[in-house]
mmCIF file of C-alpha atoms and ligand atoms in Angstrom:
data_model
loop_
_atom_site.group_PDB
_atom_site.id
_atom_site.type_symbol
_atom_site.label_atom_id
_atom_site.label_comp_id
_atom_site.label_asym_id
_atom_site.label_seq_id
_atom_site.Cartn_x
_atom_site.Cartn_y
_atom_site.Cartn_z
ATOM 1 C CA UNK N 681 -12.563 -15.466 -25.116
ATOM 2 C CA UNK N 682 -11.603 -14.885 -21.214
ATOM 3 C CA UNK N 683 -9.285 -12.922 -20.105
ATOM 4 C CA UNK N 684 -5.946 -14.840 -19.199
ATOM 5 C CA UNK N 685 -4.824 -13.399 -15.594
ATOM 6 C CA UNK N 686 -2.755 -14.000 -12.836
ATOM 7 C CA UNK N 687 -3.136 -12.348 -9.597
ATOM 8 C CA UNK N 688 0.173 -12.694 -7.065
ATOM 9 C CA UNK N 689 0.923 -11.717 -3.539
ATOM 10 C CA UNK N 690 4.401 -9.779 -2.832
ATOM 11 C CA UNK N 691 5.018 -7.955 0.276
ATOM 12 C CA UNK N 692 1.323 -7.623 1.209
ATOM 13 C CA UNK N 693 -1.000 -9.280 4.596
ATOM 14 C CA UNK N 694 -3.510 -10.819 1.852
ATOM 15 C CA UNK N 695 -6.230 -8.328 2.047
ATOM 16 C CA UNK N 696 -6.129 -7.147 -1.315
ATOM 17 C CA UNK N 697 -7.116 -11.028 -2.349
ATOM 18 C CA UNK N 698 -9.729 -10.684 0.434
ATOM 19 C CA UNK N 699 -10.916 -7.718 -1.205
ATOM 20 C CA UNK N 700 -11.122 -9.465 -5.007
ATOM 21 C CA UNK N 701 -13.213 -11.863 -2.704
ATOM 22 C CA UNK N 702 -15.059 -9.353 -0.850
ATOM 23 C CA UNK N 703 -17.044 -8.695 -4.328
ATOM 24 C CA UNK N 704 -19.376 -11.359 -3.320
ATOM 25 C CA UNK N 705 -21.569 -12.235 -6.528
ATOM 26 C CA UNK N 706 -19.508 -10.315 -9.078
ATOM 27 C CA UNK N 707 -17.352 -12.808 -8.259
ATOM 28 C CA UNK N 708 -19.473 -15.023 -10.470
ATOM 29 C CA UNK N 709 -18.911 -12.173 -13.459
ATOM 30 C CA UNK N 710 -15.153 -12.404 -12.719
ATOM 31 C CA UNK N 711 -15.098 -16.116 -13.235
ATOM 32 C CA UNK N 712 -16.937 -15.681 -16.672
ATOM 33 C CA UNK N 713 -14.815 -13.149 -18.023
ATOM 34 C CA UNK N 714 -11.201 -14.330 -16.381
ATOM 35 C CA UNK N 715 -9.540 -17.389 -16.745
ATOM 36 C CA UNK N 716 -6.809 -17.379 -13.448
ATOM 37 C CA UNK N 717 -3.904 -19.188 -14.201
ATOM 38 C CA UNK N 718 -2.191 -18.164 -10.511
ATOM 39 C CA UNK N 719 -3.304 -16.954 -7.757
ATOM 40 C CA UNK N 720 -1.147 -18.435 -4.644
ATOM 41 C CA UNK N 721 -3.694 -17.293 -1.936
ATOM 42 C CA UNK N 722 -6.717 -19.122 -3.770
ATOM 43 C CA UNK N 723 -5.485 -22.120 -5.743
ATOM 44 C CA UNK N 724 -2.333 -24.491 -6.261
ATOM 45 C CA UNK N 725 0.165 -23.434 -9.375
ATOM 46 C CA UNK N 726 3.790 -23.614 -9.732
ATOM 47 C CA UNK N 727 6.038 -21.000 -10.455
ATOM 48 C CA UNK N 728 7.298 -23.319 -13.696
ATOM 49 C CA UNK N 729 3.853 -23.278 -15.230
ATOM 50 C CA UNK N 730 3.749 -19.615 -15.600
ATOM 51 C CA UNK N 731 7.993 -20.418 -16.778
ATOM 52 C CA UNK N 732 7.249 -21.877 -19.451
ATOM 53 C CA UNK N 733 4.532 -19.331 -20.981
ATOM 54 C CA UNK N 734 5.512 -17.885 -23.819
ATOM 55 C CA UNK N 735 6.130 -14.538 -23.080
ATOM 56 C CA UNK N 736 2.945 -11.850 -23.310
ATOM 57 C CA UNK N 737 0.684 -14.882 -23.154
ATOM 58 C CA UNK N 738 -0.846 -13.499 -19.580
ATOM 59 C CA UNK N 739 -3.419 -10.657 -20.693
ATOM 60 C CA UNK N 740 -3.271 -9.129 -17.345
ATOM 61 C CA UNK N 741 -0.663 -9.827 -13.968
ATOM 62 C CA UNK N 742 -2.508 -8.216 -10.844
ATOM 63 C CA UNK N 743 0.198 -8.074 -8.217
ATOM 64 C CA UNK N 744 -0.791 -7.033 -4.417
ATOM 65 C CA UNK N 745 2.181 -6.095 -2.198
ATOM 66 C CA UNK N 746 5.407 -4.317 -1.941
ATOM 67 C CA UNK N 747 8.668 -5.905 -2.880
ATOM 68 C CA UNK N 748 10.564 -7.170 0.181
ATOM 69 C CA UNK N 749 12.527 -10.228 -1.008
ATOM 70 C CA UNK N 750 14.087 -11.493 -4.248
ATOM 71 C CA UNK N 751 11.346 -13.732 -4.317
ATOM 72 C CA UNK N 752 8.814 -10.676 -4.732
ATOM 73 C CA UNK N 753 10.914 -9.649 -7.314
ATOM 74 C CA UNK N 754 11.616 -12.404 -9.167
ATOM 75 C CA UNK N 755 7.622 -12.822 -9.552
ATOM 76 C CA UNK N 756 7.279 -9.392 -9.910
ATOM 77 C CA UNK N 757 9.828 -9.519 -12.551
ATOM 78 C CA UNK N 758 8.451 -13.214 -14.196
ATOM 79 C CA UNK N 759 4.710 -11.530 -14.672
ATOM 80 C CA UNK N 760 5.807 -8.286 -16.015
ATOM 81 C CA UNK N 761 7.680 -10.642 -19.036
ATOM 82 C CA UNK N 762 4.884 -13.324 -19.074
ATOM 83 C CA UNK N 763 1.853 -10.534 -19.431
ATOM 84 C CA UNK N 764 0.812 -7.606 -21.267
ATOM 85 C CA UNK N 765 -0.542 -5.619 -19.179
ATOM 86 C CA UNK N 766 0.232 -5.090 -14.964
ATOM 87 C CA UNK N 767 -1.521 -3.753 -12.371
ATOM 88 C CA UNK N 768 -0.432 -2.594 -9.482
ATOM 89 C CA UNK N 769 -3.124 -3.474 -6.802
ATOM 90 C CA UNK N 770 -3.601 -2.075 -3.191
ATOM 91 C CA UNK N 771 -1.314 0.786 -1.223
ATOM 92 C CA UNK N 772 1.452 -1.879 -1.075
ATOM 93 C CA UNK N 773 2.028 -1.809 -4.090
ATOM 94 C CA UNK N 774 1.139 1.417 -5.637
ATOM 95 C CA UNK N 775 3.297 3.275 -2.712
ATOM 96 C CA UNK N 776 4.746 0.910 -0.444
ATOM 97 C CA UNK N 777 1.946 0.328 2.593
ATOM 98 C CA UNK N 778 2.414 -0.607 6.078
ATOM 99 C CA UNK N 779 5.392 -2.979 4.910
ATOM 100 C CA UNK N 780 7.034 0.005 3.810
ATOM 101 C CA UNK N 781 7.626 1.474 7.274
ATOM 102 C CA UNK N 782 10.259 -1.200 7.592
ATOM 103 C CA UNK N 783 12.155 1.708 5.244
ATOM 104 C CA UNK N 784 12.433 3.691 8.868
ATOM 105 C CA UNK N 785 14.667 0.512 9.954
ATOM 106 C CA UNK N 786 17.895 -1.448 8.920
ATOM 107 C CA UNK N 787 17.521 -5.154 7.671
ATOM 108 C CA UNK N 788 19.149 -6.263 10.875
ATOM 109 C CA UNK N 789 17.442 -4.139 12.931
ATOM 110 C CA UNK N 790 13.810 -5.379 11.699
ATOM 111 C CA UNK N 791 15.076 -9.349 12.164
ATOM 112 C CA UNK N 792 16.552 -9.183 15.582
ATOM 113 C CA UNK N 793 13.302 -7.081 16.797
ATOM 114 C CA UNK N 794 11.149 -9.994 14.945
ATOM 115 C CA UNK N 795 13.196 -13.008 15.998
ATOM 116 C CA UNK N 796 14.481 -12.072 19.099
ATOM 117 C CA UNK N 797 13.036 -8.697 20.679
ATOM 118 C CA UNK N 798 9.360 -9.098 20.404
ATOM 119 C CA UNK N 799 7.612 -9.709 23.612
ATOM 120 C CA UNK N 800 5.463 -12.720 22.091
ATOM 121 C CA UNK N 801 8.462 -14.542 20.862
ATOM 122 C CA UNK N 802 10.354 -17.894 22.088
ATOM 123 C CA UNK N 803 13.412 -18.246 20.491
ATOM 124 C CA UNK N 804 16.102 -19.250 22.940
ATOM 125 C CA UNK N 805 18.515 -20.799 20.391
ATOM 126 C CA UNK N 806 18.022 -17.157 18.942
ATOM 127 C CA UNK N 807 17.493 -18.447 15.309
ATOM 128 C CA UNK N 808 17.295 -16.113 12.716
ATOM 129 C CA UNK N 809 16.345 -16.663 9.068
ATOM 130 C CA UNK N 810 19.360 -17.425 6.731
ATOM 131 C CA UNK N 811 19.250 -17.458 3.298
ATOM 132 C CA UNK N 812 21.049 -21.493 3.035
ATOM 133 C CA UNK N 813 20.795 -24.074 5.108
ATOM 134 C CA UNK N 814 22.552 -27.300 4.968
ATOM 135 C CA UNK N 815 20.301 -30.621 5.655
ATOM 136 C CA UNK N 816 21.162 -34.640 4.498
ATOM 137 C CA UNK N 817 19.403 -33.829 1.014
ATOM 138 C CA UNK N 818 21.672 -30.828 0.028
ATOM 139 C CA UNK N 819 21.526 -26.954 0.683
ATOM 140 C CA UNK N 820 18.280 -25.550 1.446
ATOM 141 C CA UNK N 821 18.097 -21.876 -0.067
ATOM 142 C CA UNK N 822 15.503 -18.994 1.379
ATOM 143 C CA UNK N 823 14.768 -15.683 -0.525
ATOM 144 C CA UNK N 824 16.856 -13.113 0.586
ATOM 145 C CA UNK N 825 15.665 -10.686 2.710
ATOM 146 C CA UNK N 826 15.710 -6.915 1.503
ATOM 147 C CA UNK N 827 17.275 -4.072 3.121
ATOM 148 C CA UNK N 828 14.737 -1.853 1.263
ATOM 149 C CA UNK N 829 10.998 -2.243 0.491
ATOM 150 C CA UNK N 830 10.171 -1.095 -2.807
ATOM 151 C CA UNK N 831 6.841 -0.013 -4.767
ATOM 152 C CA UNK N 832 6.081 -2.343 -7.756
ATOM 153 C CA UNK N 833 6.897 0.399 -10.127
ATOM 154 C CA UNK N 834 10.581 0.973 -8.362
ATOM 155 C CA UNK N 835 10.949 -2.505 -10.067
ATOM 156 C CA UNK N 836 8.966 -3.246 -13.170
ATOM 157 C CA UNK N 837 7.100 -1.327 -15.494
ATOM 158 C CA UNK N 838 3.113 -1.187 -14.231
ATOM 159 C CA UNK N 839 0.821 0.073 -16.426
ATOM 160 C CA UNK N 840 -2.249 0.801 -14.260
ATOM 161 C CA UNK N 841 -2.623 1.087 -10.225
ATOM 162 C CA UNK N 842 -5.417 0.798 -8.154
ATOM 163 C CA UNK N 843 -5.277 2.397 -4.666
ATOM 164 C CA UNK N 844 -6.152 1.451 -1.297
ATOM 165 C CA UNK N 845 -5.917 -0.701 1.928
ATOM 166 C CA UNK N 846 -6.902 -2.489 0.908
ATOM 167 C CA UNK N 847 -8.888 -1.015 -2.279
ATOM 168 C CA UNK N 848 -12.703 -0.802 -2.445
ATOM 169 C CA UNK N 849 -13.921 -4.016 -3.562
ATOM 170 C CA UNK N 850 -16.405 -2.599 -6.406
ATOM 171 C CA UNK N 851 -13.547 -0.647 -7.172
ATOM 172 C CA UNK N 852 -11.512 -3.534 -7.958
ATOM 173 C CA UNK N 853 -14.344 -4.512 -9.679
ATOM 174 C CA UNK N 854 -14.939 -1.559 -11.669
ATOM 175 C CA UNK N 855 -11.151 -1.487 -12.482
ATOM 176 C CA UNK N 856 -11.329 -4.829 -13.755
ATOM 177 C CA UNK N 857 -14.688 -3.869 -16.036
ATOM 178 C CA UNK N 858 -12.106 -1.440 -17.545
ATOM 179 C CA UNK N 859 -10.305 -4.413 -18.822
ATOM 180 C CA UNK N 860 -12.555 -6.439 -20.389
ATOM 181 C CA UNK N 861 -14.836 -4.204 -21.838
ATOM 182 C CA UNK N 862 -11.491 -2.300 -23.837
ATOM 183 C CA UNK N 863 -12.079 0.921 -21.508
ATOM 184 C CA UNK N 864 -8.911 1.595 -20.548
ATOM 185 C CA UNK N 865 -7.484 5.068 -19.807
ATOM 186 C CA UNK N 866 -3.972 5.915 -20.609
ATOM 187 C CA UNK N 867 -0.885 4.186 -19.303
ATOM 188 C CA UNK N 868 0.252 5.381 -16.123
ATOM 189 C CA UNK N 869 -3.321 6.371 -14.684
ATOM 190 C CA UNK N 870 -4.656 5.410 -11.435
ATOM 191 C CA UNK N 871 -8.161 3.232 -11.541
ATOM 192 C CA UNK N 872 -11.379 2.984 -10.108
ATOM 193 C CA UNK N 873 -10.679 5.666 -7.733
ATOM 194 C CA UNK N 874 -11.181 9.524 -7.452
ATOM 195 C CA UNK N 875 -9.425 12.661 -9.096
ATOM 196 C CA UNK N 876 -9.929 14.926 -6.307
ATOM 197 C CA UNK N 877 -9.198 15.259 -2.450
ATOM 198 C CA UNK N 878 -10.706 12.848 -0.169
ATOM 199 C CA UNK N 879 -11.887 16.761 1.627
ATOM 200 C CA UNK N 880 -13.904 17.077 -1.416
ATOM 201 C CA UNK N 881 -16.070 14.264 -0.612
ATOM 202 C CA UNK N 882 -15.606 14.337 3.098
ATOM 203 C CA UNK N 883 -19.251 14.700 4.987
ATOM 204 C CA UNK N 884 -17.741 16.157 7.741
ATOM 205 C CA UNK N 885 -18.402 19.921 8.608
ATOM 206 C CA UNK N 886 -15.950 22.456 7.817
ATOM 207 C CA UNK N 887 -15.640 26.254 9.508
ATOM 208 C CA UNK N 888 -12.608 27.291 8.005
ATOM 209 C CA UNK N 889 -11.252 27.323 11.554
ATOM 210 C CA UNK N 890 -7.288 27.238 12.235
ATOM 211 C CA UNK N 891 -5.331 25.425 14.878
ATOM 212 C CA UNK N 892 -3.927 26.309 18.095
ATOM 213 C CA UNK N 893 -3.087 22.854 19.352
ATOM 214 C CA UNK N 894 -2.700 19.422 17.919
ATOM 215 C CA UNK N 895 -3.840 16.239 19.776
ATOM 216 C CA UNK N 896 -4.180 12.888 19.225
ATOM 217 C CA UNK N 897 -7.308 10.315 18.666
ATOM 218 C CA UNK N 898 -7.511 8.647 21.375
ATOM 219 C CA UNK N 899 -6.853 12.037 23.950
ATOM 220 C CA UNK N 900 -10.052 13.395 22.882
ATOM 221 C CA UNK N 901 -13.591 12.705 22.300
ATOM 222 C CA UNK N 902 -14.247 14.903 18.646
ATOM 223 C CA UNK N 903 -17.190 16.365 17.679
ATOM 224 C CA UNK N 904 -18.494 13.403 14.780
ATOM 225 C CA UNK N 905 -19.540 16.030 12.711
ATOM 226 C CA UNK N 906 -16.885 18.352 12.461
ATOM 227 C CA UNK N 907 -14.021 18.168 10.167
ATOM 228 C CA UNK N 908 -11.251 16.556 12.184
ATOM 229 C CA UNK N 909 -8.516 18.591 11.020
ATOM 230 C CA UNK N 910 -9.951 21.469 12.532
ATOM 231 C CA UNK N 911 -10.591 19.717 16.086
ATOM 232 C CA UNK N 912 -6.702 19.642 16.003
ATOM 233 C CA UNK N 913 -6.794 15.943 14.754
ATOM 234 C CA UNK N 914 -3.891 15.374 11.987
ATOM 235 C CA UNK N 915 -6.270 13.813 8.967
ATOM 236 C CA UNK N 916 -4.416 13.593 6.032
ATOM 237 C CA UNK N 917 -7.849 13.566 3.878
ATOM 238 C CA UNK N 918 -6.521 17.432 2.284
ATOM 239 C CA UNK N 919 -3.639 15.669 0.244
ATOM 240 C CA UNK N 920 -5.277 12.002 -0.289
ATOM 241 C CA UNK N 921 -6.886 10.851 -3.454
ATOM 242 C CA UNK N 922 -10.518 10.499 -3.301
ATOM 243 C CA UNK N 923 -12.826 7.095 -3.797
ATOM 244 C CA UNK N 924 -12.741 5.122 -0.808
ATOM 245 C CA UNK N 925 -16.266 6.216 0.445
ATOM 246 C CA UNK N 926 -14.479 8.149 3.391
ATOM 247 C CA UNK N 927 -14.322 4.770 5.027
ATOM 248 C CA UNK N 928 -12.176 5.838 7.925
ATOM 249 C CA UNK N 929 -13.495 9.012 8.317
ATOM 250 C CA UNK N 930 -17.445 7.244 8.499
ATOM 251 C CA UNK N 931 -16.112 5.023 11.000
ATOM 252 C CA UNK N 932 -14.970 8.282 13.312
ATOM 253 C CA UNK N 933 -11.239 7.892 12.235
ATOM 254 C CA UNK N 934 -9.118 10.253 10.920
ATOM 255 C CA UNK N 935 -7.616 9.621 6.952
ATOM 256 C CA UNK N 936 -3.859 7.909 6.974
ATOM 257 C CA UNK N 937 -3.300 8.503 3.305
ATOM 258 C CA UNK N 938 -3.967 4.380 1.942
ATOM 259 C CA UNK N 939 -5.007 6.139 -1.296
ATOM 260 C CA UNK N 940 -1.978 8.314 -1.896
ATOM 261 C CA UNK N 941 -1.520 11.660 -3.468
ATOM 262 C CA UNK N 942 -3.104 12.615 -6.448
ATOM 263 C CA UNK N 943 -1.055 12.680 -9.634
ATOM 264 C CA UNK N 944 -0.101 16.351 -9.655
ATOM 265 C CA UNK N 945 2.062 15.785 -5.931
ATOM 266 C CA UNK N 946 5.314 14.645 -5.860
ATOM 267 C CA UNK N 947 5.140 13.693 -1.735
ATOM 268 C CA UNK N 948 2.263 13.229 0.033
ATOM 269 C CA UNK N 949 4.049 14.089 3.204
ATOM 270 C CA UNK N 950 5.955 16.969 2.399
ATOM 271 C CA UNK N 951 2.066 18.085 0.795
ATOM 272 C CA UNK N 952 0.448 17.236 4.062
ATOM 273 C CA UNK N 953 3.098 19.713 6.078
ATOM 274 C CA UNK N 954 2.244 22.499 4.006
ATOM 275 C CA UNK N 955 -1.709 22.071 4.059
ATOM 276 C CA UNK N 956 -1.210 21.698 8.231
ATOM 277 C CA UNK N 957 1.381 25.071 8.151
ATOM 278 C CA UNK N 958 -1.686 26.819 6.286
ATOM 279 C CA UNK N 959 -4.423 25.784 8.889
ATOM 280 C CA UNK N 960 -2.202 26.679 11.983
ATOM 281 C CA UNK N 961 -3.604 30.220 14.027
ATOM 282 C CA UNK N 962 0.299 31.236 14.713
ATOM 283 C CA UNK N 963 1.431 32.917 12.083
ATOM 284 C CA UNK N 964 5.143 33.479 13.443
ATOM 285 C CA UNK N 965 7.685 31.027 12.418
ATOM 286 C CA UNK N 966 8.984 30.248 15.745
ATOM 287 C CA UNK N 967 5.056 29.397 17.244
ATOM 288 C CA UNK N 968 4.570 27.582 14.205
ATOM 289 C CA UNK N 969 7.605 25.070 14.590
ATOM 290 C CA UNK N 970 6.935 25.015 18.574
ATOM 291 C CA UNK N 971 3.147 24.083 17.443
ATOM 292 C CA UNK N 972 4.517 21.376 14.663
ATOM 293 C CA UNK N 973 7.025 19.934 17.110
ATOM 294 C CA UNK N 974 3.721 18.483 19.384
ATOM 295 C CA UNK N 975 3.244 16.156 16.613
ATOM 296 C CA UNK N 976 4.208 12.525 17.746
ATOM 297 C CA UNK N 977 5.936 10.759 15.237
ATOM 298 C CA UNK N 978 5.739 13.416 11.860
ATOM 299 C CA UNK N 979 7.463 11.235 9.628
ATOM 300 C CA UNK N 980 5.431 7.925 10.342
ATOM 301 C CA UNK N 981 2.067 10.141 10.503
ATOM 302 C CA UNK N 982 2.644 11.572 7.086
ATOM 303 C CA UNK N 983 4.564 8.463 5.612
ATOM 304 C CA UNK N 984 2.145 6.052 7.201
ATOM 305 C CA UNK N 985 1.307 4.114 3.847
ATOM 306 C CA UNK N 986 3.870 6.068 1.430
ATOM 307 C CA UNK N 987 7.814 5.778 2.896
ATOM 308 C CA UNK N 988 9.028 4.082 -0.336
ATOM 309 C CA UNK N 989 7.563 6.374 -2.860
ATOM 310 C CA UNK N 990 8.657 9.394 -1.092
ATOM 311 C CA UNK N 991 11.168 11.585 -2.217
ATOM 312 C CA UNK N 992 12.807 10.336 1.281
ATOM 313 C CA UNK N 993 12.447 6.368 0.231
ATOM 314 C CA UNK N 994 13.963 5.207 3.326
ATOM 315 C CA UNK N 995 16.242 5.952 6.500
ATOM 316 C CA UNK N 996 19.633 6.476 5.375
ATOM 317 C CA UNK N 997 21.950 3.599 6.792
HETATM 318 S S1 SF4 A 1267 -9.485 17.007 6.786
HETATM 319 FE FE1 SF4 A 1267 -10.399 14.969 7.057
HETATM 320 S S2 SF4 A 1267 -12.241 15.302 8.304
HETATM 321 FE FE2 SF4 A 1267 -11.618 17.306 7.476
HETATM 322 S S3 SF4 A 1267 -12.776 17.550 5.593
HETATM 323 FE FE3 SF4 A 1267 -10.808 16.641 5.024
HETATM 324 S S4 SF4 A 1267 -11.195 14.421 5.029
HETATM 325 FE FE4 SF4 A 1267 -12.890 15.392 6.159
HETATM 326 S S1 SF4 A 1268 -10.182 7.382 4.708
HETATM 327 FE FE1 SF4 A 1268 -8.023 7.534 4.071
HETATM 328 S S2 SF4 A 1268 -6.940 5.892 5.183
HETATM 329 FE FE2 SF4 A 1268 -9.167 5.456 5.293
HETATM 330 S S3 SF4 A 1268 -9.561 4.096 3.514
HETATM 331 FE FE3 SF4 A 1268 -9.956 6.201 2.836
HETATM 332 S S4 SF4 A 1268 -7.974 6.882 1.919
HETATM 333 FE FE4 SF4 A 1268 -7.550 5.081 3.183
#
């Protein structure tokens, strides 16, 4: 018997999907053992098919993306009553992603910069979404636009996550071996991906040096084999779950935290302040805050992939 699945898009730029498809020929293995009865991005169902499911029929809903509309929800909301078991897949998801910046900005403010501010838009009627519309056939209705973006868990009940942006393809694939072959761990865990720092698999050498000033990436040409943290480069590898192969950090680029904290944290970015305060060479509190205030942007840097599922969740308004 295949497994009966459906695999939806929220909030999300696709390449979680790209990922599922990035597993080249265990693709072929994925077709055997699923049977995909949506998946927007790849093939043409409706929304009413999966309606009129009886409810549980759906062994597994994989859903990619944050929720931004009541159309994310609704879905989010449809799968989590039409299947047994949901995953949470990608940083979107699990803790918000890039989408989740939005959280740093009003509803209105995030329109009128998209529809009207940004320098590669022409919109001189200045036209901005609405959520009816009135044509000869009737009133035309759009989802409506949240003030908010949400993890999938802030909404439904998810039973299993699987990090990253977007996640390791043979991690996906591993995750999804879980599945069919009964392997699963307990509810609530994290899949395919590490239990320990991303520094504990980091191949980057560490001196156990401290700080005395913090720069930025592209102000500096760092040593590619020393840790980067200790070259003054923020690298938020020290509070972010292990598994992604150190992608980023291979590629000579500092860790943003895709993978989020492991279980045990509360806030990635209020963990990632404290490691930094414990590497800094001041050790008196007013050098230390004149040293942390060099840091462009601390709220983005440390928040980069986790604003919703921080204890902050958004700007207040
Ligand atoms: S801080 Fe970054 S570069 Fe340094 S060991 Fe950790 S992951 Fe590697
Ligand atoms: S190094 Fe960090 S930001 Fe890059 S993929 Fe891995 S967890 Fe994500």
């Amino acid at each position: 018997m295949k497994l009966k699945v459906g695999i939806y898009w929220g909030a999300a730029c696709g390449g979680c999907d790209v990922a599922i498809l990035d597993t080249h020929e265990k693709l072929l293995d994925i077709a055997d053992k699923m049977e995909i009865y949506l998946w927007p991005i790849a093939m043409d169902f409706k929304y009413d098919d999966i309606r009129k499911m009886e409810d549980g029929y759906l062994d597994v809903a994989i859903y990619s993306g944050a929720i931004r509309s009541s159309e994310n929800e609704e879905i989010a909301k449809l799968l989590r009553k039409k299947s047994k078991v949901m995953i949470a897949l990608g940083a979107c998801a699990h803790i918000g992603g890039i989408p989740g910046l939005a959280n740093f900005y009003t509803k209105e403010e995030v329109l009128k910069r998209v529809y009207l501010e940004s320098e590669s838009t022409e919109n001189k009627e200045g036209v901005i979404p609405r959520e009816t519309w009135n044509v000869n056939e009737g009133e035309l209705e759009l989802p409506t636009f949240y003030n908010t973006v949400k993890t999938l868990d802030q909404v439904v009940d998810v039973e299993y996550y699987i990090p990253g942006c977007p996640p390791v393809p043979l991690q996906i694939y591993s995750a999804l071996s879980l599945i069919w072959d009964d392997m699963l761990p307990p509810v609530g865990s994290v899949i395919g991906a590490g239990e320990r720092t991303l520094c504990d698999d980091c191949p980057r050498e560490r001196d156990e040096k401290t700080i005395t000033e913090i720069k930025r990436i592209q102000q500096v040409l760092p040593d590619p084999k020393k840790c980067f943290l200790e070259q003054g480069l923020i690298c938020l590898g020290p509070v972010t779950r292990s598994g992604c192969g150190s992608r980023c950090i291979k590629s000579g680029v500092p860790c943003r935290g895709c993978y989020g904290q492991l279980d045990e944290v509360p806030d990635l970015g209020i963990k990632m302040l404290s490691a930094l305060a414990s590497v800094l060479e001041p050790k008196e509190e007013k050098e230390i805050d004149a040293l942390l205030d060099t840091i462009v942007d601390p709220l983005r840097t440390f928040h980069r992939f986790s604003m919703p599922a921080s204890i902050l969740r958004r700007k207040k308004v």
